[in-house]
Amino acid sequence: MAGRDHDAMGVCRASLAGFATRAWSAIIMKPCRFRRSNILLTLTLWAFASGCGPLRGPVTAEQRDLYERAKALLLRAAQSDLDVVAANAFEALVEVAPDEAAPYFRAALDSPLPLVRFAGCVALGDIRERSAAGAIRRLLNDRRPRVRLAAAYALYRCGQQGHAKLLVDTLNTHPDENMRSDAALLIGRLDEPRALKRLKLAARREKSGKVAAHIFTAMARLGDRAALDELIRRVVQSDQVSKIVALQGLVELGRKEALEAFLYTLRDEGDYIETRLLAARGLGRIGDASGYQLAMANIDYRAADPTDQMRVRSMAAMALGAIGRAEALPALKRLAEDESDPRTQVAACYAICRIMQPGR
């Protein structure tokens, strides 16, 4: 699409980033090599936070082997010395293998990398790892404010509710809209109904469309139907940045009420391909496979800009993971074997694991 809006693409680059990791081992997977130049400078960790659909039909031995190899790659990624790699792996492993990954989440609290410390706190909070509360508490004094936010979130989720004030104060008063966005997201993930009143007050005051969309996502997560309706409205009637953030929120929520908004975006051939793939993923989450062909058509997307190529391929992989069709596994396996960008390899691993997740 010509003349892309800079801010909108910035949101895509920050929030739709792929993974990277160490290596595929043995037989069906080829080793991948890291290059720091492949890693995006900015990242929001919520791109992989939404679940995917179930595998339909019996599982073959080959498919089971593929699942185990994909999971192993994500566990290796959790040990990477590249911050974006480890952070994205944590987000995936919370869903794919939380018990196996818990030691890596805890070790991340001592990382010299702020993003890894942040991601470790969020992951430990997500799985309510109460045994880590003492180590998490130390990070309330971290020199990076984003890490302090994540520590407050994790402690609340581990039963120490007195630290929620930091999240609320950041949402209400911090001058940086990215910090306010993080605070809104984390408050929503507390799954605390009592937070709804404070979120409503923040929504009335908020001037940033981006932050407001995050607040409405948090409110909708806590059961506010008016907030859900507002997210749906923003998908079809707002600026591109607000639209993308609202769409991400709807994907995270996985609510069937968003069906028409997802279909509207998917069918808009004048929109960014990344946005349409995000809609395809949202449709998959609610059991609609309308985006399957679009995702399959872009799993091998090529672009002069390697970041654009990575982003579209990663989004296509995640859409296929959400749709949950076993016939997508060969394409995802092929992407996982492609050494040209390890971030897309790990996005493919995540999708494979979600399709193959036992009991889903």
Coordinates of C-alpha atoms in Angstrom, one line a residue:
M1 CA 0.0 0.0 0.0
A2 CA 1.6 3.3 -1.1
G3 CA 2.1 6.2 1.3
R4 CA 1.9 4.3 4.5
D5 CA 1.1 6.3 7.6
H6 CA 4.3 6.5 9.7
D7 CA 2.6 6.3 13.1
A8 CA 0.4 3.4 12.1
M9 CA 3.4 1.4 10.8
G10 CA 5.2 2.3 14.0
V11 CA 2.4 0.6 16.0
C12 CA 2.7 -2.4 13.7
R13 CA 6.4 -2.6 14.1
A14 CA 6.2 -2.3 17.9
S15 CA 3.3 -4.6 18.5
L16 CA 3.3 -7.2 15.7
A17 CA 6.9 -8.2 16.0
G18 CA 8.0 -11.8 15.6
F19 CA 10.2 -14.0 17.8
A20 CA 13.8 -15.1 17.4
T21 CA 15.6 -17.9 19.2
R22 CA 18.6 -20.2 19.3
A23 CA 18.2 -23.2 17.0
W24 CA 16.1 -26.0 15.7
S25 CA 17.8 -29.3 16.6
A26 CA 17.9 -32.6 14.7
I27 CA 16.3 -34.1 11.6
I28 CA 13.3 -32.0 10.4
M29 CA 14.5 -28.6 11.5
K30 CA 17.5 -26.6 10.4
P31 CA 19.6 -24.5 12.7
C32 CA 19.0 -20.7 12.8
R33 CA 21.6 -18.0 13.5
F34 CA 21.1 -14.8 15.4
R35 CA 21.9 -11.4 14.1
R36 CA 21.3 -8.4 16.4
S37 CA 20.5 -6.3 13.4
N38 CA 17.4 -8.4 12.9
I39 CA 15.9 -7.3 16.3
L40 CA 13.4 -4.5 16.4
L41 CA 14.2 -1.5 18.6
T42 CA 10.8 -1.3 20.1
L43 CA 8.3 -3.9 21.3
T44 CA 5.0 -4.2 23.0
L45 CA 4.6 -7.8 24.3
W46 CA 0.9 -8.3 23.7
A47 CA 1.1 -9.6 20.1
F48 CA 1.2 -13.2 21.2
A49 CA -1.0 -12.9 24.2
S50 CA -4.2 -14.3 22.6
G51 CA -5.0 -17.9 22.4
C52 CA -5.6 -19.9 19.2
G53 CA -8.1 -22.5 18.0
P54 CA -7.9 -26.3 18.4
L55 CA -6.5 -28.9 16.1
R56 CA -9.3 -30.6 14.4
G57 CA -9.0 -34.4 13.7
P58 CA -6.6 -37.1 15.1
V59 CA -2.9 -36.2 15.8
T60 CA -0.3 -38.1 13.8
A61 CA 3.1 -39.1 15.2
E62 CA 4.7 -36.7 12.7
Q63 CA 2.5 -33.9 14.0
R64 CA 3.3 -34.7 17.6
D65 CA 7.0 -34.7 16.8
L66 CA 6.7 -31.3 15.2
Y67 CA 4.9 -30.0 18.3
E68 CA 7.7 -31.2 20.6
R69 CA 10.4 -29.5 18.4
A70 CA 8.5 -26.3 18.2
K71 CA 8.0 -26.2 22.0
A72 CA 11.7 -27.0 22.5
L73 CA 12.7 -24.0 20.3
L74 CA 10.6 -21.7 22.4
L75 CA 12.2 -23.0 25.6
R76 CA 15.6 -22.3 24.1
A77 CA 14.5 -18.8 23.1
A78 CA 13.7 -18.1 26.8
Q79 CA 17.5 -18.4 27.4
S80 CA 18.6 -16.1 24.7
D81 CA 20.9 -13.1 25.5
L82 CA 18.8 -11.0 23.0
D83 CA 16.2 -9.1 24.9
V84 CA 13.4 -9.2 22.3
V85 CA 14.0 -12.9 21.7
A86 CA 13.6 -13.9 25.4
A87 CA 10.7 -11.5 26.0
N88 CA 8.6 -12.8 23.1
A89 CA 9.5 -16.4 24.1
F90 CA 8.2 -15.7 27.6
E91 CA 4.9 -14.4 26.3
A92 CA 4.5 -17.5 24.2
L93 CA 5.5 -20.0 26.9
V94 CA 3.0 -18.6 29.3
E95 CA 0.5 -20.3 27.0
V96 CA 2.5 -23.2 25.6
A97 CA 4.5 -24.6 28.5
P98 CA 4.2 -22.5 31.6
D99 CA 5.5 -25.1 34.1
E100 CA 8.6 -25.9 32.0
A101 CA 9.3 -22.3 31.4
A102 CA 8.8 -21.0 35.0
P103 CA 12.6 -21.3 35.9
Y104 CA 13.5 -19.1 33.0
F105 CA 10.9 -16.6 34.0
R106 CA 12.4 -16.4 37.4
A107 CA 15.9 -16.2 36.2
A108 CA 14.9 -13.2 34.0
L109 CA 14.5 -11.1 37.2
D110 CA 18.2 -10.9 37.5
S111 CA 18.9 -10.1 33.8
P112 CA 20.9 -7.0 33.0
L113 CA 18.4 -6.3 30.2
P114 CA 15.4 -4.2 31.2
L115 CA 13.0 -5.7 28.7
V116 CA 13.8 -9.2 29.9
R117 CA 13.2 -8.2 33.6
F118 CA 9.9 -6.7 32.5
A119 CA 8.9 -9.8 30.6
G120 CA 9.9 -12.1 33.4
C121 CA 7.8 -10.2 35.9
V122 CA 4.7 -10.2 33.6
A123 CA 5.1 -13.9 32.9
L124 CA 5.4 -14.8 36.6
G125 CA 2.4 -12.7 37.3
D126 CA 0.5 -14.4 34.5
I127 CA 1.1 -17.8 36.0
R128 CA 0.7 -16.5 39.6
E129 CA 4.1 -17.9 40.7
R130 CA 3.8 -16.9 44.4
S131 CA 7.2 -18.5 45.3
A132 CA 8.9 -15.8 43.3
A133 CA 7.2 -12.9 45.1
G134 CA 10.3 -12.1 47.2
A135 CA 12.5 -11.8 44.1
I136 CA 9.8 -9.8 42.3
R137 CA 9.5 -7.3 45.2
R138 CA 13.1 -6.2 44.7
L139 CA 12.2 -4.9 41.2
L140 CA 9.8 -2.4 42.7
N141 CA 13.0 -0.3 43.1
D142 CA 14.3 -1.0 39.6
R143 CA 15.7 2.1 37.9
R144 CA 13.4 1.5 34.9
P145 CA 9.8 2.6 35.4
R146 CA 8.4 0.0 33.1
V147 CA 10.0 -2.8 35.1
R148 CA 8.6 -1.3 38.3
L149 CA 5.1 -1.5 36.6
A150 CA 5.5 -5.1 35.7
A151 CA 6.7 -5.9 39.3
A152 CA 3.6 -4.3 40.7
Y153 CA 1.4 -6.3 38.3
A154 CA 3.2 -9.6 39.2
L155 CA 2.9 -9.0 43.0
Y156 CA -0.8 -8.2 42.7
R157 CA -1.3 -11.4 40.8
C158 CA 0.7 -13.3 43.4
G159 CA -1.7 -12.0 46.2
Q160 CA 0.1 -8.8 47.3
Q161 CA -2.5 -6.3 46.3
G162 CA -1.0 -3.2 47.9
H163 CA 1.1 -2.4 44.9
A164 CA -1.7 -1.7 42.5
K165 CA -1.5 2.0 43.3
L166 CA 1.6 2.3 41.1
L167 CA -0.3 1.0 38.1
V168 CA -3.3 3.4 38.7
D169 CA -1.0 6.4 39.4
T170 CA 0.9 5.7 36.2
L171 CA -2.3 5.4 34.1
N172 CA -3.6 8.7 35.6
T173 CA -0.6 10.9 35.7
H174 CA 2.4 9.7 33.6
P175 CA 3.3 12.0 30.8
D176 CA 4.5 9.2 28.4
E177 CA 1.5 7.7 26.5
N178 CA 3.4 4.4 26.2
M179 CA 3.7 4.1 30.0
R180 CA 0.0 4.9 30.3
S181 CA -0.8 2.2 27.7
D182 CA 1.3 -0.4 29.6
A183 CA -0.5 0.5 32.8
A184 CA -3.9 0.1 31.2
L185 CA -3.0 -3.2 29.7
L186 CA -1.6 -4.5 33.0
I187 CA -4.6 -3.3 35.0
G188 CA -6.9 -5.2 32.6
R189 CA -4.8 -8.3 33.0
L190 CA -5.2 -8.2 36.8
D191 CA -8.8 -9.5 36.2
E192 CA -9.9 -7.4 39.1
P193 CA -13.5 -6.1 38.7
R194 CA -13.0 -3.4 41.2
A195 CA -10.6 -1.7 38.8
L196 CA -13.4 -0.9 36.4
K197 CA -14.5 2.3 38.1
R198 CA -10.9 3.7 37.9
L199 CA -10.6 2.7 34.3
K200 CA -13.8 4.5 33.4
L201 CA -12.5 7.7 35.0
A202 CA -9.2 7.4 33.2
A203 CA -11.0 6.9 29.9
R204 CA -13.0 10.1 30.3
R205 CA -9.7 12.1 30.9
E206 CA -7.5 10.4 28.3
K207 CA -6.6 12.5 25.2
S208 CA -4.5 9.9 23.4
G209 CA -6.5 7.7 21.1
K210 CA -3.9 5.0 21.4
V211 CA -4.1 4.9 25.2
A212 CA -7.9 5.2 25.2
A213 CA -8.1 2.0 23.1
H214 CA -5.9 0.2 25.6
I215 CA -8.2 1.4 28.4
F216 CA -11.3 0.3 26.6
T217 CA -9.7 -3.1 26.1
A218 CA -9.0 -3.4 29.8
M219 CA -12.6 -2.4 30.6
A220 CA -14.0 -4.9 28.1
R221 CA -11.9 -7.6 29.6
L222 CA -13.5 -6.8 32.9
G223 CA -17.0 -7.2 31.4
D224 CA -17.9 -3.7 30.3
R225 CA -20.1 -4.1 27.2
A226 CA -20.0 -0.4 26.4
A227 CA -16.2 -0.5 26.2
L228 CA -16.4 -3.5 23.9
D229 CA -18.8 -1.6 21.6
E230 CA -16.4 1.4 21.6
L231 CA -13.5 -0.9 20.5
I232 CA -15.7 -2.2 17.7
R233 CA -16.7 1.4 16.7
R234 CA -13.0 2.4 16.6
V235 CA -12.1 -0.4 14.2
V236 CA -14.4 1.1 11.5
Q237 CA -14.5 4.8 12.4
S238 CA -11.1 6.0 13.9
D239 CA -7.6 6.9 12.7
Q240 CA -5.3 4.2 11.7
V241 CA -3.3 4.0 14.9
S242 CA -6.4 3.8 17.1
K243 CA -7.9 1.3 14.7
I244 CA -4.9 -1.0 15.0
V245 CA -4.8 -0.8 18.8
A246 CA -8.6 -1.4 19.0
L247 CA -8.3 -4.4 16.6
Q248 CA -5.5 -5.8 18.8
G249 CA -7.7 -5.5 21.8
L250 CA -10.6 -7.3 20.1
V251 CA -8.2 -10.1 19.1
E252 CA -7.1 -10.4 22.7
L253 CA -10.6 -10.5 24.0
G254 CA -11.8 -13.1 21.5
R255 CA -15.5 -12.0 21.6
K256 CA -18.0 -13.1 19.0
E257 CA -19.5 -9.6 19.1
A258 CA -16.5 -8.4 17.1
L259 CA -17.3 -10.7 14.1
E260 CA -18.5 -8.0 11.8
A261 CA -15.6 -5.7 12.6
F262 CA -13.1 -8.4 11.9
L263 CA -14.9 -9.3 8.6
Y264 CA -15.1 -5.6 7.6
T265 CA -11.3 -5.2 8.1
L266 CA -10.4 -8.5 6.5
R267 CA -12.4 -7.7 3.3
D268 CA -10.9 -4.1 3.0
E269 CA -8.4 -4.7 0.2
G270 CA -7.2 -1.1 0.6
D271 CA -6.1 -1.6 4.2
Y272 CA -2.6 -2.6 5.3
I273 CA -2.0 -6.3 4.9
E274 CA -0.9 -6.5 8.5
T275 CA -4.2 -5.1 9.7
R276 CA -6.1 -7.6 7.6
L277 CA -4.0 -10.5 8.9
L278 CA -4.7 -9.3 12.4
A279 CA -8.4 -9.4 11.6
A280 CA -7.9 -12.9 10.2
R281 CA -6.4 -13.9 13.5
G282 CA -9.3 -12.4 15.4
L283 CA -11.7 -14.3 13.3
G284 CA -9.8 -17.5 14.0
R285 CA -10.1 -16.9 17.7
I286 CA -13.8 -16.9 17.5
G287 CA -14.0 -20.0 15.2
D288 CA -14.3 -18.3 11.8
A289 CA -11.8 -19.4 9.1
S290 CA -12.6 -16.6 6.6
G291 CA -9.0 -15.4 6.8
Y292 CA -7.4 -18.7 6.1
Q293 CA -6.7 -18.0 2.4
L294 CA -5.3 -14.6 3.1
A295 CA -2.9 -16.0 5.7
M296 CA -1.8 -18.8 3.5
A297 CA -1.2 -16.4 0.6
N298 CA 1.2 -14.4 2.8
I299 CA 3.1 -17.0 4.7
D300 CA 5.9 -16.6 2.2
Y301 CA 5.4 -12.8 1.7
R302 CA 8.4 -11.1 0.2
A303 CA 9.5 -7.5 0.6
A304 CA 12.6 -5.4 0.0
D305 CA 12.5 -4.3 3.7
P306 CA 13.3 -7.4 5.8
T307 CA 11.3 -5.9 8.7
D308 CA 8.2 -5.6 6.6
Q309 CA 8.7 -9.2 5.4
M310 CA 9.2 -10.5 8.9
R311 CA 6.1 -8.7 10.2
V312 CA 3.8 -9.9 7.5
R313 CA 5.0 -13.5 7.6
S314 CA 4.7 -13.5 11.4
M315 CA 1.2 -12.2 11.3
A316 CA 0.2 -14.8 8.7
A317 CA 1.7 -17.5 10.9
M318 CA -0.2 -16.3 14.0
A319 CA -3.4 -16.1 12.0
L320 CA -3.0 -19.7 10.9
G321 CA -2.3 -20.7 14.4
A322 CA -5.5 -19.0 15.6
I323 CA -7.6 -20.6 12.8
G324 CA -6.2 -24.0 13.9
R325 CA -6.3 -26.0 10.7
A326 CA -3.9 -29.0 10.6
E327 CA -3.5 -28.5 6.8
A328 CA -1.5 -25.3 7.7
L329 CA 1.2 -27.2 9.5
P330 CA 3.3 -28.0 6.4
A331 CA 3.5 -24.3 5.5
L332 CA 4.3 -23.4 9.1
K333 CA 7.0 -26.1 9.3
R334 CA 8.5 -24.7 6.1
L335 CA 8.6 -21.2 7.6
A336 CA 10.2 -22.6 10.8
E337 CA 12.9 -24.1 8.6
D338 CA 13.6 -20.8 6.8
E339 CA 16.8 -19.4 8.2
S340 CA 16.4 -16.0 6.6
D341 CA 14.9 -14.5 9.7
P342 CA 14.8 -16.3 13.1
R343 CA 11.9 -14.0 14.2
T344 CA 9.6 -15.6 11.7
Q345 CA 10.9 -19.0 12.6
V346 CA 9.7 -18.5 16.2
A347 CA 6.4 -17.0 15.2
A348 CA 5.9 -20.2 13.2
C349 CA 6.8 -22.3 16.2
Y350 CA 4.3 -20.5 18.3
A351 CA 1.6 -21.1 15.8
I352 CA 2.5 -24.8 15.5
C353 CA 2.3 -25.2 19.3
R354 CA -1.0 -23.5 19.5
I355 CA -2.5 -25.6 16.7
M356 CA -1.1 -28.7 18.4
Q357 CA -1.7 -27.8 22.0
P358 CA -2.9 -30.9 23.9
G359 CA -6.4 -30.7 25.1
R360 CA -7.4 -27.7 22.9

